[in-house]
XYZ file of C-alpha atoms in Angstrom:
574
model
C 0.000 0.000 0.000
C 1.517 3.280 -1.112
C 1.664 6.106 1.371
C -0.130 9.284 0.294
C 0.457 12.335 2.493
C -0.926 15.805 2.126
C 1.054 18.274 4.181
C 1.539 21.953 4.627
C 4.752 23.645 5.749
C 4.450 27.099 7.233
C 7.682 28.947 7.939
C 7.865 31.868 10.324
C 10.377 33.683 12.564
C 12.868 35.679 10.535
C 11.067 34.962 7.249
C 7.333 35.342 6.972
C 6.922 33.360 3.794
C 9.124 31.658 1.282
C 8.027 34.139 -1.388
C 7.763 37.367 0.632
C 10.129 40.278 0.390
C 12.477 40.763 3.244
C 12.969 44.489 3.590
C 13.948 45.526 7.084
C 11.147 46.772 9.327
C 11.038 50.477 10.102
C 12.992 50.267 13.371
C 16.018 49.011 11.404
C 16.002 51.624 8.635
C 18.971 53.921 8.163
C 18.625 57.622 7.458
C 20.613 60.091 5.383
C 20.387 63.775 6.221
C 22.424 66.755 5.108
C 24.841 68.392 7.503
C 23.633 71.627 9.064
C 25.900 74.520 9.947
C 25.674 76.250 13.311
C 26.611 79.518 11.589
C 23.818 79.223 9.051
C 20.795 77.312 10.332
C 18.463 76.408 7.496
C 15.183 78.328 7.618
C 13.791 77.101 4.322
C 13.679 73.487 3.250
C 16.586 72.497 1.045
C 14.422 69.793 -0.588
C 17.061 67.214 0.304
C 15.933 64.060 -1.502
C 14.207 65.845 -4.379
C 16.093 63.546 -6.772
C 18.096 60.342 -6.346
C 20.634 58.437 -8.440
C 23.309 55.782 -7.986
C 26.928 56.325 -9.002
C 29.312 53.420 -8.445
C 29.263 52.768 -4.678
C 27.483 56.004 -3.785
C 23.958 57.316 -3.572
C 23.539 60.785 -5.085
C 20.936 63.011 -3.429
C 19.703 66.268 -4.924
C 18.920 69.238 -2.651
C 18.016 71.971 -5.167
C 17.308 74.702 -2.581
C 20.330 74.016 -0.404
C 22.617 76.845 0.708
C 26.149 76.407 1.962
C 27.070 78.817 4.792
C 30.259 80.014 3.098
C 28.881 80.148 -0.437
C 28.755 83.465 -2.280
C 25.818 82.110 -4.273
C 22.447 82.164 -2.514
C 20.612 78.846 -2.557
C 22.755 77.452 -5.337
C 21.482 73.924 -4.773
C 23.609 70.924 -3.944
C 24.276 67.387 -5.038
C 25.182 65.226 -2.044
C 27.258 62.072 -2.408
C 26.652 59.400 0.222
C 29.311 56.692 0.061
C 27.987 53.285 1.071
C 31.125 52.484 3.049
C 30.961 55.730 5.074
C 27.923 54.550 7.031
C 25.236 57.154 6.404
C 27.620 60.105 5.966
C 27.138 62.452 3.010
C 29.404 65.065 1.412
C 28.657 67.951 -0.906
C 29.751 67.350 -4.483
C 31.754 70.195 -5.971
C 31.637 70.633 -9.725
C 34.798 72.307 -10.964
C 34.343 75.860 -12.238
C 31.111 76.141 -10.270
C 32.310 78.762 -7.812
C 31.511 81.931 -9.698
C 28.198 83.519 -8.822
C 27.943 85.137 -12.239
C 29.651 84.279 -15.499
C 29.783 86.533 -18.542
C 30.243 85.064 -22.005
C 30.016 87.420 -24.979
C 26.712 89.228 -24.646
C 25.288 86.711 -22.167
C 25.328 86.796 -18.383
C 24.753 83.837 -16.033
C 23.140 84.084 -12.598
C 23.297 80.966 -10.398
C 21.181 82.200 -7.484
C 18.209 79.866 -6.977
C 19.303 77.791 -9.948
C 17.961 74.536 -8.393
C 21.097 72.508 -9.045
C 20.223 68.886 -8.284
C 16.573 69.094 -9.287
C 17.333 66.161 -11.584
C 20.148 63.617 -11.494
C 21.520 60.851 -13.681
C 24.722 58.852 -13.483
C 26.602 55.946 -14.972
C 29.986 54.493 -14.091
C 31.962 57.453 -15.473
C 29.622 60.439 -15.508
C 27.354 62.437 -13.241
C 24.868 64.941 -14.657
C 22.815 67.359 -12.555
C 20.056 69.598 -13.845
C 19.689 73.238 -12.819
C 16.410 74.246 -14.496
C 16.383 77.771 -13.030
C 19.948 78.756 -13.907
C 19.351 82.146 -15.519
C 21.012 83.302 -18.738
C 20.544 86.964 -19.520
C 20.896 87.314 -23.293
C 21.214 90.508 -25.314
C 19.803 90.111 -28.807
C 22.045 92.836 -30.200
C 19.219 95.366 -30.327
C 19.403 96.413 -26.675
C 16.700 93.921 -25.737
C 17.590 91.414 -23.042
C 15.991 88.032 -22.470
C 16.397 85.834 -19.410
C 16.416 82.169 -20.386
C 16.334 79.659 -17.520
C 17.914 76.269 -17.437
C 21.171 74.382 -17.566
C 22.857 71.131 -16.628
C 26.296 70.201 -15.406
C 28.037 67.012 -16.373
C 31.303 65.870 -14.888
C 33.591 62.896 -15.072
C 34.361 60.911 -11.946
C 37.593 62.068 -10.328
C 39.880 60.804 -7.607
C 38.273 62.944 -4.902
C 35.104 61.784 -3.175
C 33.609 65.264 -3.304
C 35.094 66.764 -6.498
C 33.800 66.078 -9.991
C 36.475 66.671 -12.612
C 36.131 67.960 -16.168
C 32.873 69.754 -15.509
C 30.981 71.158 -18.466
C 27.851 73.302 -18.430
C 25.121 72.632 -20.983
C 22.633 75.321 -21.868
C 20.314 75.852 -24.846
C 21.002 79.577 -24.781
C 24.381 78.905 -26.379
C 23.005 76.862 -29.241
C 23.244 79.364 -32.084
C 22.281 81.906 -29.466
C 22.485 84.775 -31.917
C 19.688 83.346 -34.083
C 17.354 81.821 -31.513
C 13.857 82.999 -30.718
C 14.554 84.095 -27.171
C 10.944 84.781 -26.338
C 10.075 81.147 -27.041
C 12.757 79.920 -24.630
C 11.848 82.357 -21.871
C 10.540 79.691 -19.502
C 12.435 76.709 -20.887
C 13.596 75.142 -17.602
C 16.286 73.241 -19.483
C 17.529 70.482 -17.157
C 14.103 69.698 -15.699
C 14.884 66.021 -16.403
C 18.192 64.421 -17.398
C 19.221 60.921 -18.456
C 22.196 59.040 -19.873
C 21.682 56.418 -22.562
C 24.124 53.547 -23.123
C 23.477 52.712 -26.774
C 24.295 55.154 -28.248
C 26.084 57.099 -25.515
C 24.102 60.307 -25.299
C 22.913 62.874 -22.785
C 19.169 63.501 -22.822
C 17.883 66.774 -21.335
C 14.314 68.073 -21.315
C 12.957 71.621 -21.167
C 9.172 71.418 -20.612
C 8.769 75.214 -20.552
C 10.181 75.827 -24.028
C 7.996 77.171 -26.828
C 5.169 78.427 -24.662
C 5.335 75.339 -22.434
C 4.971 72.889 -25.272
C 8.356 71.590 -24.222
C 11.597 70.581 -25.872
C 14.013 67.657 -25.776
C 17.755 67.681 -26.421
C 19.862 64.630 -27.287
C 23.604 65.271 -27.109
C 26.456 62.826 -27.761
C 28.913 62.066 -24.988
C 32.265 62.686 -26.630
C 35.840 62.271 -25.552
C 36.664 64.648 -22.738
C 39.686 66.024 -24.568
C 37.479 68.813 -25.890
C 36.790 70.107 -22.391
C 38.979 72.902 -21.096
C 38.532 72.970 -17.332
C 40.267 76.346 -17.104
C 37.231 78.044 -18.587
C 33.603 77.595 -17.644
C 32.612 77.737 -21.302
C 34.456 76.738 -24.431
C 33.776 77.849 -27.952
C 31.407 76.479 -28.991
C 29.717 76.169 -25.592
C 29.588 72.427 -26.129
C 29.924 70.368 -29.318
C 26.559 70.928 -30.952
C 27.188 68.761 -34.002
C 25.028 65.638 -34.078
C 22.683 67.187 -31.537
C 19.034 66.211 -31.653
C 16.699 69.047 -30.800
C 12.962 68.457 -30.866
C 10.404 71.104 -30.045
C 7.186 69.372 -31.023
C 6.118 67.226 -33.968
C 4.729 68.974 -37.018
C 1.476 67.047 -36.697
C 0.677 68.649 -33.334
C -2.363 70.877 -33.386
C -2.023 74.554 -32.549
C -4.907 74.736 -30.103
C -4.502 76.447 -26.752
C -4.107 73.233 -24.771
C -0.981 72.232 -26.657
C 0.687 75.484 -25.646
C 0.787 74.221 -22.041
C 1.315 70.491 -22.466
C 4.724 70.262 -20.662
C 6.534 67.927 -23.027
C 9.483 66.412 -21.172
C 7.933 66.438 -17.698
C 9.194 62.881 -17.079
C 11.976 61.023 -18.860
C 13.175 57.418 -19.180
C 15.429 55.310 -21.383
C 14.596 51.830 -22.727
C 14.704 49.498 -25.699
C 11.392 49.277 -27.550
C 12.632 48.543 -31.053
C 14.172 45.690 -33.006
C 17.697 47.111 -32.846
C 20.262 47.506 -30.076
C 19.817 51.272 -29.728
C 17.869 52.584 -26.781
C 14.830 54.781 -27.215
C 13.813 57.921 -25.338
C 10.517 57.967 -23.448
C 9.036 61.332 -22.449
C 5.705 62.330 -20.983
C 3.370 65.165 -21.942
C 0.960 65.256 -18.985
C -1.295 68.067 -20.257
C -1.640 67.086 -23.913
C -5.058 66.320 -25.400
C -7.207 68.413 -23.128
C -5.169 67.443 -20.033
C -5.513 63.702 -20.597
C -1.794 63.437 -21.186
C 0.383 61.221 -23.342
C 3.712 59.403 -23.387
C 5.972 59.344 -26.433
C 8.654 56.852 -27.450
C 11.220 58.010 -30.013
C 14.703 57.135 -31.196
C 17.815 58.760 -29.751
C 18.110 61.149 -32.699
C 14.660 62.571 -31.867
C 13.326 61.827 -35.324
C 9.698 62.902 -35.132
C 8.697 60.195 -37.602
C 9.875 57.548 -35.139
C 7.460 58.691 -32.442
C 4.966 56.259 -30.951
C 2.324 57.716 -28.656
C 0.453 56.227 -25.688
C -2.550 58.307 -24.648
C -4.003 58.900 -21.222
C -7.622 58.237 -20.356
C -8.967 60.704 -17.798
C -8.845 64.485 -17.941
C -6.459 65.871 -15.354
C -4.958 62.529 -14.264
C -1.400 63.751 -15.021
C -0.689 60.705 -17.139
C 3.071 60.259 -17.389
C 4.032 62.072 -14.199
C 6.321 59.095 -13.548
C 7.867 56.484 -15.831
C 9.633 53.197 -15.146
C 11.278 50.887 -17.689
C 11.649 47.301 -16.469
C 11.480 43.727 -17.754
C 8.767 42.329 -15.495
C 8.239 38.847 -16.946
C 11.875 38.071 -17.850
C 11.195 37.659 -21.570
C 14.181 39.830 -22.499
C 11.992 42.783 -23.530
C 11.595 46.085 -21.716
C 8.140 46.826 -20.328
C 6.809 50.224 -19.265
C 4.998 51.491 -16.163
C 3.267 54.870 -16.422
C 2.052 56.738 -13.354
C -0.981 59.025 -13.267
C -1.034 60.218 -9.623
C -3.992 62.612 -10.006
C -6.319 59.960 -11.392
C -9.746 59.964 -9.715
C -11.041 56.499 -8.850
C -14.790 55.941 -9.111
C -15.797 52.648 -7.541
C -18.783 51.283 -5.611
C -20.456 54.676 -5.570
C -17.380 56.365 -4.095
C -15.229 59.047 -5.667
C -11.592 59.072 -4.540
C -10.021 62.223 -5.913
C -6.277 62.062 -6.653
C -6.123 58.414 -5.587
C -3.755 57.703 -8.467
C -3.229 54.978 -11.007
C -0.395 53.038 -12.655
C -0.782 51.481 -16.106
C 1.471 48.549 -16.989
C 2.382 48.048 -20.646
C 4.029 44.844 -21.832
C 6.199 44.723 -24.939
C 5.421 41.983 -27.430
C 7.974 40.278 -29.655
C 6.624 42.500 -32.452
C 7.730 45.470 -30.286
C 4.256 46.823 -29.689
C 3.114 47.882 -26.216
C -0.104 46.466 -24.791
C -1.811 47.827 -21.675
C -2.457 44.592 -19.770
C -2.645 45.609 -16.121
C -3.711 48.568 -14.033
C -3.210 49.394 -10.370
C -5.624 51.948 -8.905
C -5.247 53.790 -5.637
C -7.582 53.123 -2.745
C -6.818 56.220 -0.639
C -8.137 59.692 -1.395
C -5.363 62.154 -2.119
C -2.755 59.388 -1.907
C -1.384 59.937 -5.427
C -0.412 56.358 -6.085
C 2.233 56.350 -8.792
C 3.872 59.622 -7.823
C 7.190 57.739 -8.021
C 8.098 54.362 -9.503
C 11.286 52.318 -9.190
C 12.816 49.213 -10.696
C 14.081 47.236 -7.706
C 15.808 44.457 -9.608
C 15.305 40.878 -8.460
C 14.799 41.408 -4.726
C 13.649 37.901 -3.845
C 16.030 35.980 -6.148
C 13.209 34.300 -8.075
C 14.481 35.382 -11.513
C 12.007 38.259 -12.007
C 12.402 41.984 -11.452
C 10.277 43.703 -8.830
C 8.718 47.162 -8.540
C 8.148 49.851 -5.900
C 5.252 52.316 -6.184
C 4.891 55.272 -3.832
C 1.686 56.674 -2.321
C 3.139 59.725 -0.542
C 0.085 61.861 0.259
C -2.650 59.655 1.712
C -5.510 61.826 2.963
C -3.625 64.736 1.430
C -0.433 64.272 3.384
C -1.374 62.699 6.704
C 0.387 59.402 5.921
C 2.410 57.642 3.219
C 3.063 54.152 1.882
C 5.393 52.314 -0.464
C 3.936 49.220 -2.125
C 6.300 46.456 -3.252
C 5.154 44.246 -6.146
C 6.736 41.021 -7.388
C 7.369 40.179 -11.014
C 6.542 36.773 -12.491
C 6.411 34.973 -15.847
C 2.765 36.052 -16.120
C 3.427 39.704 -15.291
C 3.268 41.793 -12.155
C 1.545 40.174 -9.174
C -0.978 42.878 -8.333
C -1.251 42.137 -4.616
C 1.551 43.979 -2.773
C 4.072 41.597 -1.268
C 5.098 44.192 1.294
C 3.900 47.619 2.414
C 6.434 50.049 3.860
C 5.221 52.793 6.205
C 6.632 55.224 8.720
C 4.715 57.690 10.897
C 7.624 60.119 11.177
C 8.403 61.010 7.541
C 5.762 63.240 5.985
C 5.549 62.879 2.217
C 7.489 59.612 2.365
C 7.946 58.397 -1.214
C 8.675 61.632 -3.056
C 11.525 59.867 -4.884
C 12.561 56.216 -5.081
C 15.838 54.574 -6.061
C 16.584 50.874 -6.289
C 19.316 48.769 -7.914
C 22.062 49.287 -5.319
C 23.497 47.205 -2.484
C 24.106 49.578 0.419
C 25.433 47.035 2.937
C 27.164 44.727 0.444
C 25.250 41.618 1.503
C 24.385 40.484 -2.025
C 20.807 41.826 -1.923
C 19.534 45.016 -3.530
C 18.265 47.795 -1.253
C 15.852 50.726 -1.613
C 16.188 54.476 -1.002
C 13.045 56.524 -0.301
C 13.044 60.287 0.196
C 10.856 62.713 2.099
C 11.630 66.283 1.071
C 9.286 67.663 3.735
C 11.517 66.236 6.445
C 14.713 66.453 4.346
C 15.439 62.778 4.884
C 16.346 59.792 2.741
C 15.550 56.407 4.266
C 17.767 53.479 3.320
C 15.682 50.315 3.530
C 17.936 47.285 3.585
C 17.068 43.839 2.292
C 17.695 40.940 4.593
C 18.650 37.636 2.960
C 15.878 35.626 1.382
C 16.440 32.116 2.682
C 15.514 29.415 0.203
C 14.080 26.470 2.083
C 14.014 23.075 0.394
C 12.168 20.220 2.063
C 12.156 16.463 1.639
C 9.535 14.237 3.176
C 10.123 10.493 3.135
C 9.349 7.344 5.099
C 11.288 4.170 5.704
C 9.257 1.934 3.411
C 7.083 2.443 0.314
C 4.396 0.370 2.034
C 2.830 0.455 5.466
C 4.750 -2.076 7.638
C 2.356 -4.664 9.031
C 4.545 -5.570 12.003
C 4.159 -2.149 13.627
C 0.932 -1.965 15.574
C -0.559 -0.140 18.489
C -3.031 -1.410 21.063
C -5.828 -0.488 18.666
C -4.147 -2.447 15.851
C -3.539 0.793 13.927
C -0.491 0.580 11.669
C 2.529 2.778 12.384
C 5.671 3.884 10.549
C 8.501 6.436 10.672
C 8.343 9.685 8.667
C 11.509 11.757 8.102
C 11.372 15.475 7.315
C 14.603 17.135 6.130
C 14.989 20.890 5.664
C 17.820 22.397 3.625
C 18.784 26.080 3.591
C 20.176 27.063 0.225
C 21.515 30.583 -0.202
C 25.131 31.518 -0.804
C 24.664 35.059 0.544
C 23.005 34.032 3.801
C 25.208 33.316 6.805
C 23.111 32.228 9.753
C 23.909 33.175 13.304
C 23.220 31.494 16.622
C 20.222 33.772 17.103
C 18.383 32.672 13.938
C 15.536 30.235 14.439
C 13.077 28.576 12.124
C 9.597 27.376 12.960
C 7.742 24.911 10.788
C 4.379 23.234 10.970
C 3.749 19.774 9.568
C 0.101 18.975 8.978
C -1.129 15.525 7.921
C -4.189 14.925 5.769
C -4.292 18.670 5.217
C -7.256 18.761 2.840
C -9.473 16.351 4.776
C -12.098 17.181 7.343
C -11.101 16.235 10.924
C -13.591 13.357 11.017
C -12.068 11.851 7.865
C -8.401 12.126 8.855
C -6.503 8.821 9.170
C -2.910 9.935 9.822
C -1.763 11.043 13.292
C 1.436 11.665 15.198
C 1.957 8.761 17.550
C 3.026 10.792 20.593
C 0.176 13.290 20.573
C -2.632 11.588 18.682
C -2.968 14.798 16.657
C -2.495 15.585 12.958
C -0.487 18.816 13.440
C 3.071 19.140 14.652
C 5.035 22.365 15.221
C 8.737 22.625 15.845
C 11.070 25.517 16.636
C 14.802 24.999 16.150
C 18.087 26.745 15.507
C 19.043 27.171 11.903
C 21.760 25.131 10.264
C 22.377 24.159 6.659
C 20.551 20.817 7.034
C 18.093 19.576 9.645
C 16.300 16.213 9.705
C 13.589 15.155 12.150
C 11.982 11.715 12.530
C 8.310 11.364 13.410
C 6.414 8.257 14.397
C 3.017 8.187 12.695
C 0.173 5.779 12.703
C -2.750 5.183 10.399
C -6.121 4.078 11.576
């Protein structure tokens, strides 16, 4: 007679479930804050945490309203560099040639006060780029008329100093054929509102959503050899190498109605591969296009308007495209796209939840089309689900990338949440695997950054900012322990020579548990609890298998962790 057992193993203690995420609970979070000077106490928020990026073994934090006590420039803005190995200590990043408050070049004049340096950040192994969308360029058109054009970005190459960025160059649209530009159309450009670095081809992408009466503009600039940079001068001639520069104002097929004049093209920016070649595409949002329904565009790196593919929003005023996230969710080798609409109003069961938010999930097919397959809607009024999105990488080591979605303004700011979602071969699992909350950080979830290992334990961690409290929380991942079990008995048949007083047959069952994870090193304090349940799917009156010692069908055990544990149980069948 073959033995058939139905059992259930439930693991608890330091892991809640085999498939759950293992972010540290709030009492174990680490916090990054900027250093304050006794001589110059900050009265206004510096917006520390407004933007986040990872550069090598450092987390970059933008504080666009920051003011250094000994700086001749008022509220210049700062990029902070927080080295992982320095244990929650951050230093100001100094871009070379950034010390002058005002710079004159030809008939132009730069003013760096309130420039918002660090409002946007991007980095790769060699480069750091920081946007300063309110850097002011006062331009004389040669006819005694001056125009003030805002916006700029600084890019530097990684140097030997922790706090100094070498070979700094300033990018600004006001120096692109500045003598022939329509200054009035660039008057509110905010060049540097978003920045990105593409790998294939190597280019710098910078947006200016205020250009051309707030229709917006996008610039695609090649990253060239740094031999052309002269660090002795803040500007070279030309200001930067403008050959092979893509510059897109708006496609010729755009209508000229009044809504398009305020559509904010370039509000959000991302890089991904959505074509059949190796080159990456540029993804930008236009949150107020089409009567405020919004849209997202995908185009090639040369900004060819004929390459544009458009994804349209649904609801008026939802701010479709306020956040973008490129990620391969189902591990099919193709980039997928998440689009946030944090002002989406949810109407459900007779309730209206204003600004609850929504995230649309688009999957790329092998024909390189994007299909909207899944949607996540907010459940809290004013929460703005989808304000920020982040690719977390494979947090739980199951072979699929995972996602974080912020809900920073629940009940219009009284509380905040971060929802963690797991990827799978079928797409995103829409039930959050973990919810992160803290009562002390107002506006928690303004910006998110994943894909870095802060404590070097082999697991990717998460950074979450709160600009209202000027804090960045580092949420560490604890190891995900992979538990393998084997359940076996001494004989494939029930032994007839083992009987109890009631003539019920008995036998020995062996349960072995193996811990399999190369990055997990257990300590003497780690325990594991399991529950073994016999005849799991049967009603109690129909159960036939019992533990011999207790005459019950459930057995719990709590033990210290080791790489391999085996326990023998004496069972009987009636």
